[in-house]
Short mmCIF file of C-alpha atoms in Angstrom, two decimals:
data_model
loop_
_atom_site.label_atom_id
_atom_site.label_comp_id
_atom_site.label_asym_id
_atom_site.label_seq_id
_atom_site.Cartn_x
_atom_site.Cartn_y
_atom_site.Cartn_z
CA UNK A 252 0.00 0.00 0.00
CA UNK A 253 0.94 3.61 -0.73
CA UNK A 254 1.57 5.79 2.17
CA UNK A 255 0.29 9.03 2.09
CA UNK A 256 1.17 12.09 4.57
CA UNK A 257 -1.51 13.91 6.48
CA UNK A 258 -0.95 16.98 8.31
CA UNK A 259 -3.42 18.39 11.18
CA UNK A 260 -4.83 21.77 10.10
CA UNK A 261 -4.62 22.88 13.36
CA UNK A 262 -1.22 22.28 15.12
CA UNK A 263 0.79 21.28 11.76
CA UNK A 264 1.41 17.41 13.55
CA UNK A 265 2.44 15.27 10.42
CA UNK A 266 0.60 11.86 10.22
CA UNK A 267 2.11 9.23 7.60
CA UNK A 268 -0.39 6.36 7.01
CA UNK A 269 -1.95 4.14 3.96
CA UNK A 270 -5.35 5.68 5.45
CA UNK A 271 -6.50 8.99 6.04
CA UNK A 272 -6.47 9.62 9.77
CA UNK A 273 -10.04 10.17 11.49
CA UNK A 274 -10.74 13.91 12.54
CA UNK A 275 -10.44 14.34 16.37
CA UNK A 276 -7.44 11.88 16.70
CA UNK A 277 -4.79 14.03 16.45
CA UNK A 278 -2.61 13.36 19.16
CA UNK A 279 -2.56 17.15 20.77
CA UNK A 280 -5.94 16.99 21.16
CA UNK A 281 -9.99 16.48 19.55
CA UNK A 282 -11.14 18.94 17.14
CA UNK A 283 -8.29 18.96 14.79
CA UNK A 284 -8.93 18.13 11.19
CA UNK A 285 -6.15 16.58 8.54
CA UNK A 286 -5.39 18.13 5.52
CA UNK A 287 -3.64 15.40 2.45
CA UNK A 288 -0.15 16.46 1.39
CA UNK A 289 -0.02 16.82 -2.56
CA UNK A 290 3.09 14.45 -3.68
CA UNK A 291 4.40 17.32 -5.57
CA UNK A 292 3.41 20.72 -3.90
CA UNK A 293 2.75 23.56 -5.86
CA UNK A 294 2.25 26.94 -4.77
CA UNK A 295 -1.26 28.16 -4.25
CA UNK A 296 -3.32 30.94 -2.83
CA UNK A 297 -4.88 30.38 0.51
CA UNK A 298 -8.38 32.60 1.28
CA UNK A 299 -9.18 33.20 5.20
CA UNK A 300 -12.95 32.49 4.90
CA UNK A 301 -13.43 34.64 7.68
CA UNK A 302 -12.29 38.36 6.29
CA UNK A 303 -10.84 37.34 2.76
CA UNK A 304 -6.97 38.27 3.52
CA UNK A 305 -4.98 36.19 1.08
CA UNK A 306 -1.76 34.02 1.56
CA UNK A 307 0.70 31.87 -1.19
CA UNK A 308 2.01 28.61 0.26
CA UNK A 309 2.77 25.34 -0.86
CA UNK A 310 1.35 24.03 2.59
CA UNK A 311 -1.88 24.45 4.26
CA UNK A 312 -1.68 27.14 6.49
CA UNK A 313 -3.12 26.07 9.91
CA UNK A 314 -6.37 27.55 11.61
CA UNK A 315 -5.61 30.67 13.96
CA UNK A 316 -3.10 32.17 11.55
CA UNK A 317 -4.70 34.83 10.15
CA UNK A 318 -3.15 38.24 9.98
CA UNK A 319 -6.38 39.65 11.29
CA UNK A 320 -7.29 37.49 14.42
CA UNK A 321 -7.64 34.00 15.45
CA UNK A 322 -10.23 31.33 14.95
CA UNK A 323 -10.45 31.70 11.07
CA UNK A 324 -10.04 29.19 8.53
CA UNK A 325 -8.35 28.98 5.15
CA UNK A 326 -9.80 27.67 1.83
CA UNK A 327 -7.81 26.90 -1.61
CA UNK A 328 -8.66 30.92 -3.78
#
């Protein structure tokens, strides 16, 4: 089986498995959701959902990292 590697959107905890990991069991704690690493990563722009501010990574930015205040989440722009 093909491994994969998962990363919590949260904390940034990498998780290598042949299965996605379920939500909630990262270990640092419940409520933490896994994003899939891309095999090749290309740069691409990240939206805050919350108030729209922009960011280009090649890596899921985790949740709370918003220029403009915590709790907001990104989406692929």
């Amino acid at each position: 089986m093909a491994y994969s590697t998962y990363k919590c959107t949260k904390c940034g905890t990498n998780y290598s498995s042949s299965q996605r990991p379920l939500n909630g069991t990262c270990s640092k704690g419940g409520g933490h959701t896994w994003w899939k690493r891309p095999a090749n990563p290309k740069y691409v722009n990240w939206r805050c959902s919350k108030c729209g501010t922009s960011y280009s990574s090649s890596d899921h930015p985790l949740k709370g990292t918003c220029s403009k205040g915590g709790g907001h989440t990104w989406r692929k722009n």
